[in-house]
Short mmCIF file of C-alpha atoms in Angstrom, two decimals:
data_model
loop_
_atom_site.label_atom_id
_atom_site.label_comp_id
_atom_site.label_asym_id
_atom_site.label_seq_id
_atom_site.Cartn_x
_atom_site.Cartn_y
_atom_site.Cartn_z
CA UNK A 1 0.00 0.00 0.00
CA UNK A 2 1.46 3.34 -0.81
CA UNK A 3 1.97 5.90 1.70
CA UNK A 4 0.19 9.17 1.26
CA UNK A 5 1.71 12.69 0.87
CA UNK A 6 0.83 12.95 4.85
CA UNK A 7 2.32 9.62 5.73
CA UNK A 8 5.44 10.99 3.84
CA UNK A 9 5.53 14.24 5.14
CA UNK A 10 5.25 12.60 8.94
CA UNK A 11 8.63 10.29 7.66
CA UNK A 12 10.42 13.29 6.88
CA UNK A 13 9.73 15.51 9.61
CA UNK A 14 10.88 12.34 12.08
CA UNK A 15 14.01 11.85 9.97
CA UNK A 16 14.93 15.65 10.07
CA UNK A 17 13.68 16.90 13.53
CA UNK A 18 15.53 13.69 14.98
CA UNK A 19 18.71 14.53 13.13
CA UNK A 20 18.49 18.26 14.18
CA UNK A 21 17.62 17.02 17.50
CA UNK A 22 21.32 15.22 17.66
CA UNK A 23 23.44 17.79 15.89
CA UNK A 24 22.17 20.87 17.78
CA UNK A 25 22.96 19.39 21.22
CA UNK A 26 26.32 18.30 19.49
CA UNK A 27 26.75 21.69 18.26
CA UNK A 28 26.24 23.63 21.38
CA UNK A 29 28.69 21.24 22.93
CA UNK A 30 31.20 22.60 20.20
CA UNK A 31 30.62 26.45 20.38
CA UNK A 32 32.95 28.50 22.36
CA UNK A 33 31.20 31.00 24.51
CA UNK A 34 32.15 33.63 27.43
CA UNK A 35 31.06 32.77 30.59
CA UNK A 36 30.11 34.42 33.91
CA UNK A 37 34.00 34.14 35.09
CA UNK A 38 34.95 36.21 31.91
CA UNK A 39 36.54 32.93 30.27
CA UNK A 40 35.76 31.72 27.31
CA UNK A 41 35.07 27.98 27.03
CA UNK A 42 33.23 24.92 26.13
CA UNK A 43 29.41 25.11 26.57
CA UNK A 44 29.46 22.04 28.78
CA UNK A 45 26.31 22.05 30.67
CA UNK A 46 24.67 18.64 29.89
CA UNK A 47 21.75 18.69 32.57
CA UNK A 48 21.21 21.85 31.49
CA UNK A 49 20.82 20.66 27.89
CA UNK A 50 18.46 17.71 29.23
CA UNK A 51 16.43 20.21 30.84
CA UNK A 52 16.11 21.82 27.83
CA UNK A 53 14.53 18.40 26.16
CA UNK A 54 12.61 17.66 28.47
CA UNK A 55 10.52 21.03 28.11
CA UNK A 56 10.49 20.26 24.00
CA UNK A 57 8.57 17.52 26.17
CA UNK A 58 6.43 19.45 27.80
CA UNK A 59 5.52 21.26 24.59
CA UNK A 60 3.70 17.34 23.36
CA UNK A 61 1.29 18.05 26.70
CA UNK A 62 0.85 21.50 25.93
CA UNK A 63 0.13 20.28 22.03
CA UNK A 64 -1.99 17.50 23.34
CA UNK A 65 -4.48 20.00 24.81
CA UNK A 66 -4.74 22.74 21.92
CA UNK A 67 -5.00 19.49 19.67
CA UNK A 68 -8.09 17.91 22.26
CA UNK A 69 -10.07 21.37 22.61
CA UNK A 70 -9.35 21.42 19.07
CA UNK A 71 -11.16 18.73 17.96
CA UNK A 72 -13.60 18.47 20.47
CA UNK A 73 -15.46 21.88 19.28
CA UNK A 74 -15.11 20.35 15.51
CA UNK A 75 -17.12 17.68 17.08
CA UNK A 76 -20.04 19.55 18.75
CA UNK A 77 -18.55 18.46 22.15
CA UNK A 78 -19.29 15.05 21.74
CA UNK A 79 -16.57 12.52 21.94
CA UNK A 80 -13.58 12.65 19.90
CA UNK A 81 -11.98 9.72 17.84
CA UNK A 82 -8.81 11.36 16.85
CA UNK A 83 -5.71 8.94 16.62
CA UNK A 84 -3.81 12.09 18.58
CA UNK A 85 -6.08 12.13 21.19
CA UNK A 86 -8.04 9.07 21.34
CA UNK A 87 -7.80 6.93 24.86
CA UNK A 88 -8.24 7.06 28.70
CA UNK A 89 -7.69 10.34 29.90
CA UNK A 90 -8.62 9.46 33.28
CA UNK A 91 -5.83 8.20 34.89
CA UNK A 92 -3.06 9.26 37.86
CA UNK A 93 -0.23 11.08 35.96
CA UNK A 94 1.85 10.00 39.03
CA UNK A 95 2.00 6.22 37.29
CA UNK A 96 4.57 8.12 35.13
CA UNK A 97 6.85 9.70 37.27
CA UNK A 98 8.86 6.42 37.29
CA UNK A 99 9.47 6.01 33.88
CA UNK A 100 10.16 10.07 33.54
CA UNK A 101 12.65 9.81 36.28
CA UNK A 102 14.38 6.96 34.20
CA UNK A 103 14.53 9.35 31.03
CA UNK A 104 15.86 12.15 33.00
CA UNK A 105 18.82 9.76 34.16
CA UNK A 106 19.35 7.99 30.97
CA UNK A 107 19.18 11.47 29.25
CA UNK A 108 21.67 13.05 31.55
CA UNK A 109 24.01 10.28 31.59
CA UNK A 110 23.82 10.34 27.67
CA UNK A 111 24.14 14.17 27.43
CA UNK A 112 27.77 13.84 29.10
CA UNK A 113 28.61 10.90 27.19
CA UNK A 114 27.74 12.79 24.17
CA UNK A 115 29.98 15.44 24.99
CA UNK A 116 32.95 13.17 24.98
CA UNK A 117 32.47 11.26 21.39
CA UNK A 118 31.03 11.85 18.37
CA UNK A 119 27.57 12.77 17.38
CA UNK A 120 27.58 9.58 15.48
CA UNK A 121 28.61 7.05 17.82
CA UNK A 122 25.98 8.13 20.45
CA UNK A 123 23.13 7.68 17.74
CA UNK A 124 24.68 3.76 17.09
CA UNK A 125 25.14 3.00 20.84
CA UNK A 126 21.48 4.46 21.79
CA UNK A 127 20.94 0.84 19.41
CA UNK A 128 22.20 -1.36 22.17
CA UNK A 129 18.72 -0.32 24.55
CA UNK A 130 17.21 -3.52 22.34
CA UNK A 131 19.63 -5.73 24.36
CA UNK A 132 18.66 -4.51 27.49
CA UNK A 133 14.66 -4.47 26.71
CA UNK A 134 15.41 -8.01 25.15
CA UNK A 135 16.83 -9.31 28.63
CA UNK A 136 14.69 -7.31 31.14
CA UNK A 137 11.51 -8.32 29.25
CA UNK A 138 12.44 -12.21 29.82
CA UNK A 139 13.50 -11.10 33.26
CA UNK A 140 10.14 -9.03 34.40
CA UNK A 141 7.79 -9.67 31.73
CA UNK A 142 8.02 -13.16 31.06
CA UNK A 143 8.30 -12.87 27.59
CA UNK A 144 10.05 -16.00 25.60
CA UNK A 145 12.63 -14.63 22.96
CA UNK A 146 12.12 -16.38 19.82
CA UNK A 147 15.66 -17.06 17.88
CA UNK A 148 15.76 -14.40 15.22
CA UNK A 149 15.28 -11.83 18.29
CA UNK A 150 18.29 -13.60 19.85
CA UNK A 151 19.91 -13.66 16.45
CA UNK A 152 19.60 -9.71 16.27
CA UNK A 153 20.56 -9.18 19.86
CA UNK A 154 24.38 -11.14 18.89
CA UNK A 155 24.26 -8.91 15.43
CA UNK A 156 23.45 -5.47 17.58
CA UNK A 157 26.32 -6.19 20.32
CA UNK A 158 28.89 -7.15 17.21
CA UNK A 159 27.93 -3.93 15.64
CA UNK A 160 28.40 -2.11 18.66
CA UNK A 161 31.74 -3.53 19.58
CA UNK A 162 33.08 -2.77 16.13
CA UNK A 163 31.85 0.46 16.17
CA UNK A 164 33.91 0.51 19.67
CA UNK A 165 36.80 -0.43 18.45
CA UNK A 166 36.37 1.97 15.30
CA UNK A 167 36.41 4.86 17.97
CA UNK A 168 39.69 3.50 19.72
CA UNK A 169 41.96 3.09 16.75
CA UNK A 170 40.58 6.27 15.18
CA UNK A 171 43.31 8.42 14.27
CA UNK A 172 40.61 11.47 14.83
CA UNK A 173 42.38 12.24 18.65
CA UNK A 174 41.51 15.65 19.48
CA UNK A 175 37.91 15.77 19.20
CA UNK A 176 36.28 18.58 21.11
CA UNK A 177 39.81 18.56 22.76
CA UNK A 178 38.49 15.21 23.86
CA UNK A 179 40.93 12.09 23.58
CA UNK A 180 40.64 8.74 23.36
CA UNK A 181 39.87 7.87 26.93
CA UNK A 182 37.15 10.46 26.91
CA UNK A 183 35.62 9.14 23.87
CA UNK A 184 35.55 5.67 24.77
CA UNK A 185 34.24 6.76 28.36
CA UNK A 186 31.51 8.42 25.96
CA UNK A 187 30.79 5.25 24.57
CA UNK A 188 30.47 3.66 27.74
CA UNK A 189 28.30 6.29 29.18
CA UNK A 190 25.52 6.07 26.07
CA UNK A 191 25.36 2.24 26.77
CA UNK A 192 24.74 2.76 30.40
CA UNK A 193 22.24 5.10 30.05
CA UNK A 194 20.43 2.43 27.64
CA UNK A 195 19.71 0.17 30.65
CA UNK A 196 18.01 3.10 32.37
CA UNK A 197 15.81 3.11 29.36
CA UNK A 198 15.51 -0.32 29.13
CA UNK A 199 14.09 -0.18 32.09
CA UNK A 200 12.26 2.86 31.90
CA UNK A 201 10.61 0.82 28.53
CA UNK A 202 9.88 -2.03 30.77
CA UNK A 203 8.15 -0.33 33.77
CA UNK A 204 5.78 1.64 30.94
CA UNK A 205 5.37 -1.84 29.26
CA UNK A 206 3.91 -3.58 32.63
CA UNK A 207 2.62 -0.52 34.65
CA UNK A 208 1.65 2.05 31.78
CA UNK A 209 0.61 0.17 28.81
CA UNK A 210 -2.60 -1.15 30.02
CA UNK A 211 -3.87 2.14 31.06
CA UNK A 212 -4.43 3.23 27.43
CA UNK A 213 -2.98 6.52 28.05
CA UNK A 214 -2.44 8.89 24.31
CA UNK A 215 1.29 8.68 23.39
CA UNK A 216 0.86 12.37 23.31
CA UNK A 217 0.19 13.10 26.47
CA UNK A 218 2.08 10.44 28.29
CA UNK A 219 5.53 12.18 26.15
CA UNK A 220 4.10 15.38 27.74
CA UNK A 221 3.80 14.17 31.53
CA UNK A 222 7.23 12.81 31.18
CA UNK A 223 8.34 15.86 29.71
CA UNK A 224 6.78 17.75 32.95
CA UNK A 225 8.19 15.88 35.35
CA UNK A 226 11.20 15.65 34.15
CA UNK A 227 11.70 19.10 33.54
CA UNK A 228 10.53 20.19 37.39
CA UNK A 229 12.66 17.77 38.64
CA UNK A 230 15.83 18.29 36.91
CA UNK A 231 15.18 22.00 37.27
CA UNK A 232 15.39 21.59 40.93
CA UNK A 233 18.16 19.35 40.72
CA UNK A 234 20.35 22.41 39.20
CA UNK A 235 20.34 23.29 42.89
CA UNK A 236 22.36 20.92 44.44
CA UNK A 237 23.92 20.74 40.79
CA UNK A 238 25.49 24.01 41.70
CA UNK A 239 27.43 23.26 44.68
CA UNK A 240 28.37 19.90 44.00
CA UNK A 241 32.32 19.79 42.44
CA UNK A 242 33.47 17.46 39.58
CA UNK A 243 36.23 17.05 37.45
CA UNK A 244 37.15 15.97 34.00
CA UNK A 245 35.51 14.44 31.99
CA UNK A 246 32.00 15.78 33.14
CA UNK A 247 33.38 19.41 33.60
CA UNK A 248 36.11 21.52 31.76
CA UNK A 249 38.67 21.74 34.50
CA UNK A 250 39.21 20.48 38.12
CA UNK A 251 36.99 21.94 40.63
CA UNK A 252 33.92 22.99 38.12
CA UNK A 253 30.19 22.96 39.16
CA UNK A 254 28.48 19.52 38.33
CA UNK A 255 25.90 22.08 36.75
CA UNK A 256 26.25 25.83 36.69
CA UNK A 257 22.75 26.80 35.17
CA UNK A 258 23.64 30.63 35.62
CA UNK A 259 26.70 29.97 33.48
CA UNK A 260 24.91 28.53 31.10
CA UNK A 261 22.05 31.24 30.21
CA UNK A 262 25.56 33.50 30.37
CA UNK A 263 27.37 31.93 27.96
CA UNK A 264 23.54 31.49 25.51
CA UNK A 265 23.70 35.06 26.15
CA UNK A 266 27.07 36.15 24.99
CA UNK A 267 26.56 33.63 22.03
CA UNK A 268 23.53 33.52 19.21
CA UNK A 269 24.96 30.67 18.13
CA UNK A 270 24.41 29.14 21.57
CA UNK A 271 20.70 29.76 21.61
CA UNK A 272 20.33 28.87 18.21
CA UNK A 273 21.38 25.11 19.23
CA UNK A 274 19.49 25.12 22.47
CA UNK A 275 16.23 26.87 20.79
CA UNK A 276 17.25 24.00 18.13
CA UNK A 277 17.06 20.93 20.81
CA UNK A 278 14.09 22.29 22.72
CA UNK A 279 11.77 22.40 19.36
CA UNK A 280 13.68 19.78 17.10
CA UNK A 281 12.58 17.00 20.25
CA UNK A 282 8.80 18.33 20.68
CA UNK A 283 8.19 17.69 16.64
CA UNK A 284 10.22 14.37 16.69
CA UNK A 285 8.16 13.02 19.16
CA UNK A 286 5.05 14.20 17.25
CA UNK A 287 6.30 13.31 14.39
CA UNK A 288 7.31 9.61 15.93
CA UNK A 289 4.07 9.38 17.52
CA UNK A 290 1.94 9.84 14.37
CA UNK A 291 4.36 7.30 12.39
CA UNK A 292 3.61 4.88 14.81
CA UNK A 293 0.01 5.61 14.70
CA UNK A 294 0.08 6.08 10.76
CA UNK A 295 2.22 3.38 9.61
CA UNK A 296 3.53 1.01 12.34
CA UNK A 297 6.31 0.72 14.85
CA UNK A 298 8.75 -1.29 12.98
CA UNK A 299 8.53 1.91 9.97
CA UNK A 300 9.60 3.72 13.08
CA UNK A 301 12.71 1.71 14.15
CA UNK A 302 13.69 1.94 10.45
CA UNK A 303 13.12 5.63 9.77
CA UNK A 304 15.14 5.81 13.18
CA UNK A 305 17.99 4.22 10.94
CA UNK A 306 17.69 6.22 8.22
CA UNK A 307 18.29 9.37 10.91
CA UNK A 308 21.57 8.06 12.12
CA UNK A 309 23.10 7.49 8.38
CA UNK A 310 22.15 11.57 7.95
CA UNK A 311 23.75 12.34 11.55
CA UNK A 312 26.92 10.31 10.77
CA UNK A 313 27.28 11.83 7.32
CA UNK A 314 26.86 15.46 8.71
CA UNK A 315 29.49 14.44 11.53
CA UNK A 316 31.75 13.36 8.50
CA UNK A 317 30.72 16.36 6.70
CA UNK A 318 30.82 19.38 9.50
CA UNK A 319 32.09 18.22 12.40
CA UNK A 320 35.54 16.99 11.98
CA UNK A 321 35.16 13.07 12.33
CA UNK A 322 36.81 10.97 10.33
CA UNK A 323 35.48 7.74 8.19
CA UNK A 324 36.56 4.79 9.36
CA UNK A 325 35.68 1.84 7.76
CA UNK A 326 34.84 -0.48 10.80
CA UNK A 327 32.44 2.20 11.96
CA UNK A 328 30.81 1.32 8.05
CA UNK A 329 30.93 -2.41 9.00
CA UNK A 330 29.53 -1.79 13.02
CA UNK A 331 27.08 0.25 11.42
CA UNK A 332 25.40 -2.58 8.87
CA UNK A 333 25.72 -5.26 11.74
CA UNK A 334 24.04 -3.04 14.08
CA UNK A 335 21.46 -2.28 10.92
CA UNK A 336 20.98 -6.33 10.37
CA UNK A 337 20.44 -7.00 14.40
CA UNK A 338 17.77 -4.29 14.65
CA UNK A 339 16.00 -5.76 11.52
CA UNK A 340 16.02 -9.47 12.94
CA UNK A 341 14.85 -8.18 15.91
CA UNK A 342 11.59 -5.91 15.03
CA UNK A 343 11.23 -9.21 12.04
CA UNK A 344 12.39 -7.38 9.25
CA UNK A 345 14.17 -9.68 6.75
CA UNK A 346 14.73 -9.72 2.84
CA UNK A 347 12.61 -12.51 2.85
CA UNK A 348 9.17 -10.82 4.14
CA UNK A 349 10.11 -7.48 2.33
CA UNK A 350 10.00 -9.22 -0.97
CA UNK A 351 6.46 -11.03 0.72
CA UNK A 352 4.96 -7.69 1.22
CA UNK A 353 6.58 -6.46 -2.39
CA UNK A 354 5.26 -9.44 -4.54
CA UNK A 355 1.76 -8.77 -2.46
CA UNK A 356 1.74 -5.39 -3.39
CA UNK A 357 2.74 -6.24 -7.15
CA UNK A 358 -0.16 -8.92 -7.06
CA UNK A 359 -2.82 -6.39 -5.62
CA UNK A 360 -2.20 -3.96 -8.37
CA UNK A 361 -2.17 -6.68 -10.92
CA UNK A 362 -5.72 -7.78 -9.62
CA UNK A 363 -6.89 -4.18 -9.60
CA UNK A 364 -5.56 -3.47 -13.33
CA UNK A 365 -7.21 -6.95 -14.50
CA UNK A 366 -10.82 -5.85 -12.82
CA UNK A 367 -10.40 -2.24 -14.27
CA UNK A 368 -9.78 -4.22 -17.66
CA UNK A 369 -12.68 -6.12 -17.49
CA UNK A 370 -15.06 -3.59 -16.60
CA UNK A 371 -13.92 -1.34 -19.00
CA UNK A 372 -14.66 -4.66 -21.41
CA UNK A 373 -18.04 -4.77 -19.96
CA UNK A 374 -18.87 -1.25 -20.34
CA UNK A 375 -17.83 -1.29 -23.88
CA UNK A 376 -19.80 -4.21 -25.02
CA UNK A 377 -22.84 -3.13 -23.19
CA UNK A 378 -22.23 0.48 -25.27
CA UNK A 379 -22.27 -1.69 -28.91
#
C-alpha cells in the first residue's frame, strides 16, 4: 500500500527533527562562549541541555491540549476519535513519574557521554537499549525470545563492539579537545544510560501500557516531570564539584545553570542550538508518535535508521570526524540485528513487495474487465 503525501511528510519531519535534535545538542557542545567568570570555554552544561529536552517535552502536553479542545469543538462536544487524542484520559499522571525519572537519568548520563564522542557514535550506541529491553523483558515480563530476536541481539552487540573499536583506533584524537579515553568513556556512558531506558521501557510496558494513556500526552507528563525535577536538581547541581571528563577543569560545578544562560547570552549561536534541541525533540516526538500511529512501529525503528546514516554523514561532513571503515561495517551489523529483531528480513520485504505487485495486478485486471463490460454493453 502506498503511503500518502501525509504519511510521507510525517517520515520526513521524524528523519529531520531527529537529526536536528542530535546535531544541535552536538553543536552547542562545540561552540565557544564567554562565561560568567569572563573565560571563554566549552558550553558544557549537559543537565542543562536535558532540561532543555525535556521542556520540547512538555511542549507534546501543551500540544496535546490545543489538539483535544481542538477537535472536540469540531465535534459539537461530543466525543472525539482522533488517533492524537483518542484513549483514557482518566488516569493518575503519578504512574509516570517512574518512567520520567528513568529518562531524565538515561538522558543526563547520555548528554555527558555525548559530549565526549562523536555525534555519530551516540546515535549507534542508543541501538544497544534492544539488548537490554530483550533481557529485562524475559527477566520481568516473562516474555520468551524467539531465535531471530536472539539472532539480532548477537548482530546489535557485534555492531556495537566494532563500532567501539572503530572509535579507539581512530586516528581522529583531538575531538572537542576530547581524547581517546574520553571518547571511549563516551561510549560507555551512552550504553549505560540504555539500561536506564531499558528499564524505563519495561516499567511503561507492565505498569503504563494497560492504562491506554495517548502517546501524546504520556511524552508530555514525562516531559513535565522531568523538567521540574531536573530544574530543581540544578540546585544541588550548583554546589556539587566534579572534574574531568563531566566538567572543563578540576573543581567545576556539576551544573552551573547561571553559566549557562551567560554563555547562551554572549553567544547567538548558543541559543540557536538550544532553541534547536528544545523544538527539534517536541516535533520528533510528534512526528514519531503519528508514524507509529500512521504506519507502524517497525517503519519507526527503520526511519530511526535512516536518521543516524544523515547524523553520521553530517558528523563526516561538518564536524571533523573521520570515516573509518569499521564504523561502516559496526554500522550494517548493528542495521541487520535491529531488523532481525523488530522481524524485518529480505525474505518478508520481498512477501509484502510481490503482495503489493499482485494487488495492483488484480486491480488493473478488474479495471480491464469492466472497462470490457462497459464497452460491449455500449455496442
Amino acid at each position: 500500500m502506498a503511503w500518502t503525501n501525509y504519511q510521507m511528510l510525517l517520515a520526513v519531519v521524524m528523519v529531520i527533527t531527529g537529526s536536528i535534535n542530535t546535531l544541535s545538542t552536538k553543536w552547542a557542545d562545540e561552540i565557544d562562549s564567554k562565561g560568567k567568570d569572563g573565560v571563554v570555554k566549552k558550553f558544557n552544561h549537559p543537565f542543562f541541555q536535558a532540561s532543555s529536552m525535556f521542556l520540547g517535552e512538555l511542549c507534546c502536553l501543551i500540544a496535546f491540549k490545543i489538539l483535544y479542545k481542538v477537535y472536540s469543538l469540531r465535534s459539537d462536544g461530543t466525543e472525539d476519535v482522533h488517533e492524537l487524542t483518542k484513549g483514557n484520559r482518566n488516569f493518575n499522571p503519578l504512574i509516570l513519574f517512574i518512567p520520567a525519572m528513568c529518562d531524565m537519568t538515561a538522558t543526563s548520563i547520555m548528554y555527558i557521554g555525548l559530549n565526549l564522542t562523536y555525534a555519530s557514535s551516540f546515535q549507534m550506541f542508543r541501538g544497544s537499549v534492544i539488548i537490554f529491553v530483550g533481557l529485562l523483558s524475559v527477566g520481568f515480563l516473562d516474555r520468551v525470545l524467539k531465535n531471530r530476536e536472539w539472532t539480532g541481539i548477537f548482530f546489535v552487540i557485534a555492531g556495537l563492539a566494532i563500532i567501539g573499536v572503530a572509535d579507539f583506533v581512530s586516528k581522529d584524537t583531538n575531538t572537542d579537545n576530547h581524547g581517546k579515553n574520553d571518547i571511549i568513556t563516551g561510549d560507555m556512558l551512552i550504553v549505560i544510560a540504555q539500561i536506564i531506558t531499558a528499564i524505563q521501557m519495561v516499567v511503561e510496558e507492565k505498569f503504563v501500557a494497560g492504562q491506554d494513556i495517548p502517546p501524546l500526552q504520556a511524552v508530555g507528563w514525562e516531559g513535565l516531570f522531568g523538567f521540574l525535577v531536573l530544574g530543581f536538581l540544578q540546585i544541588p547541581f550548583y554546589f556539587i564539584h566534579a572534574g574531568p571528563p563531566v566538567t572543563d577543569h578540576v573543581g567545576d560545578r556539576l551544573e552551573d545553570a547561571i553559566d549557562a544562560f551567560v554563555q547562551i547570552g554572549h553567544s547567538w549561536k548558543l541559543g540557536l542550538a538550544v532553541t534547536g534541541t528544545i523544538i527539534s525533540i517536541a516535533f520528533f516526538n510528534f512526528a514519531g508518535i503519528s508514524v507509529t500511529k500512521e504506519l507502524s512501529a517497525t517503519t519507526r525503528m527503520v526511519l530511526d535508521s535512516v536518521r543516524t546514516i544523515f547524523i553520521w554523514i553530517f558528523s563526516l561532513a561538518f564536524l571533523g570526524q573521520k570515516f573509518h571503515w569499521l564504523q561502516l561495517i559496526g554500522f550494517i551489523f548493528l542495521l541487520v540485528g535491529m531488523c532481525l529483531y523488530n522481524g524485518i528480513t529480505f525474505a518478508s520485504s520481498f512477501t509484502r513487495i510481490r503482495a503489493l505487485i499482485n494487488r495492483r495486478y488484480n486491480q488493473m485486471e478488474e479495471d480491464s474487465i469492466i472497462n470490457r463490460d462497459a464497452e460491449d454493453t455500449e455496442a
